[in-house]
Each structure stands twice: as C-alpha cells, then as structure tokens.
C-alpha cells in the first residue's frame, strides 16, 4: 500500500501549489482542504488521473503490478 502525502511547493516568486499523492477519487480534496484554506484563495486546479479513480480501481491496479 502506498503512502499518502501532501506536498506544498513554494516557488521563488511566492506562488504556492498543493500536490497530493497516493489518494484516489475526491479524498485528495478532503485531505488538502485545510491547507488550501490556510494558503488563501485558489486560482487554479489541475486534477490528476487518480482523481477519477475509485478506491477499488486503485487497489486493482496495485494488485496487477
């Protein structure tokens, strides 16, 4: 089972980006919501392929590896 992490990237010009790893479906939004609220207004959102997976789909992929 992979670990779940939340990375906060701060660029040299002060912009921030929150990136989640190891989450499936909308649980990434739930997990990172408190950080995004603390950082201020969201200006952009890029959804990765994992966002569109359900938890059972992610487990099937790992079992087939």
mmCIF file of C-alpha atoms in Angstrom:
data_model
loop_
_atom_site.group_PDB
_atom_site.id
_atom_site.type_symbol
_atom_site.label_atom_id
_atom_site.label_comp_id
_atom_site.label_asym_id
_atom_site.label_seq_id
_atom_site.Cartn_x
_atom_site.Cartn_y
_atom_site.Cartn_z
ATOM 1 C CA UNK A 1 0.000 0.000 0.000
ATOM 2 C CA UNK A 2 1.449 3.346 -0.984
ATOM 3 C CA UNK A 3 1.629 6.185 1.470
ATOM 4 C CA UNK A 4 -0.474 9.295 1.199
ATOM 5 C CA UNK A 5 1.395 12.580 1.103
ATOM 6 C CA UNK A 6 0.559 16.235 0.635
ATOM 7 C CA UNK A 7 3.317 18.417 -0.798
ATOM 8 C CA UNK A 8 3.302 22.201 -0.574
ATOM 9 C CA UNK A 9 5.549 23.741 -3.220
ATOM 10 C CA UNK A 10 6.545 27.398 -2.868
ATOM 11 C CA UNK A 11 8.083 28.963 -5.968
ATOM 12 C CA UNK A 12 10.745 31.704 -5.824
ATOM 13 C CA UNK A 13 8.090 34.297 -6.715
ATOM 14 C CA UNK A 14 5.948 33.254 -3.734
ATOM 15 C CA UNK A 15 3.260 31.257 -5.502
ATOM 16 C CA UNK A 16 2.221 28.042 -3.804
ATOM 17 C CA UNK A 17 0.985 24.738 -5.146
ATOM 18 C CA UNK A 18 -0.552 21.881 -3.180
ATOM 19 C CA UNK A 19 0.005 18.432 -4.652
ATOM 20 C CA UNK A 20 -1.453 15.222 -3.242
ATOM 21 C CA UNK A 21 -0.037 11.760 -3.845
ATOM 22 C CA UNK A 22 -1.442 8.337 -3.027
ATOM 23 C CA UNK A 23 -5.082 9.433 -2.850
ATOM 24 C CA UNK A 24 -7.923 8.087 -5.012
ATOM 25 C CA UNK A 25 -11.022 9.959 -6.060
ATOM 26 C CA UNK A 26 -12.159 13.055 -4.252
ATOM 27 C CA UNK A 27 -10.428 12.120 -0.985
ATOM 28 C CA UNK A 28 -7.467 14.244 -2.144
ATOM 29 C CA UNK A 29 -9.667 17.355 -1.952
ATOM 30 C CA UNK A 30 -10.847 16.414 1.538
ATOM 31 C CA UNK A 31 -7.293 15.801 2.707
ATOM 32 C CA UNK A 32 -5.844 19.044 1.355
ATOM 33 C CA UNK A 33 -8.790 21.369 2.041
ATOM 34 C CA UNK A 34 -7.403 22.707 5.335
ATOM 35 C CA UNK A 35 -4.079 23.605 3.707
ATOM 36 C CA UNK A 36 -5.726 25.303 0.747
ATOM 37 C CA UNK A 37 -7.920 27.321 3.098
ATOM 38 C CA UNK A 38 -4.884 28.427 5.086
ATOM 39 C CA UNK A 39 -3.000 29.478 1.938
ATOM 40 C CA UNK A 40 -5.787 31.731 0.638
ATOM 41 C CA UNK A 41 -7.869 31.895 -2.497
ATOM 42 C CA UNK A 42 -7.407 29.109 -5.032
ATOM 43 C CA UNK A 43 -6.652 30.383 -8.540
ATOM 44 C CA UNK A 44 -6.268 27.144 -10.471
ATOM 45 C CA UNK A 45 -6.880 23.424 -10.102
ATOM 46 C CA UNK A 46 -5.334 20.579 -12.083
ATOM 47 C CA UNK A 47 -6.884 17.171 -11.498
ATOM 48 C CA UNK A 48 -4.653 14.134 -11.973
ATOM 49 C CA UNK A 49 -5.804 10.751 -13.288
ATOM 50 C CA UNK A 50 -6.015 9.438 -9.718
ATOM 51 C CA UNK A 51 -8.850 11.878 -9.023
ATOM 52 C CA UNK A 52 -11.058 9.989 -11.477
ATOM 53 C CA UNK A 53 -10.295 6.588 -9.929
ATOM 54 C CA UNK A 54 -12.375 4.957 -7.255
ATOM 55 C CA UNK A 55 -10.675 3.287 -4.325
ATOM 56 C CA UNK A 56 -11.432 -0.205 -5.688
ATOM 57 C CA UNK A 57 -9.930 0.666 -9.101
ATOM 58 C CA UNK A 58 -6.715 1.826 -7.445
ATOM 59 C CA UNK A 59 -6.448 -1.414 -5.465
ATOM 60 C CA UNK A 60 -6.926 -3.494 -8.633
ATOM 61 C CA UNK A 61 -4.110 -1.640 -10.369
ATOM 62 C CA UNK A 62 -1.759 -2.263 -7.450
ATOM 63 C CA UNK A 63 -2.627 -5.955 -7.324
ATOM 64 C CA UNK A 64 -1.829 -6.306 -11.038
ATOM 65 C CA UNK A 65 1.612 -4.667 -10.714
#
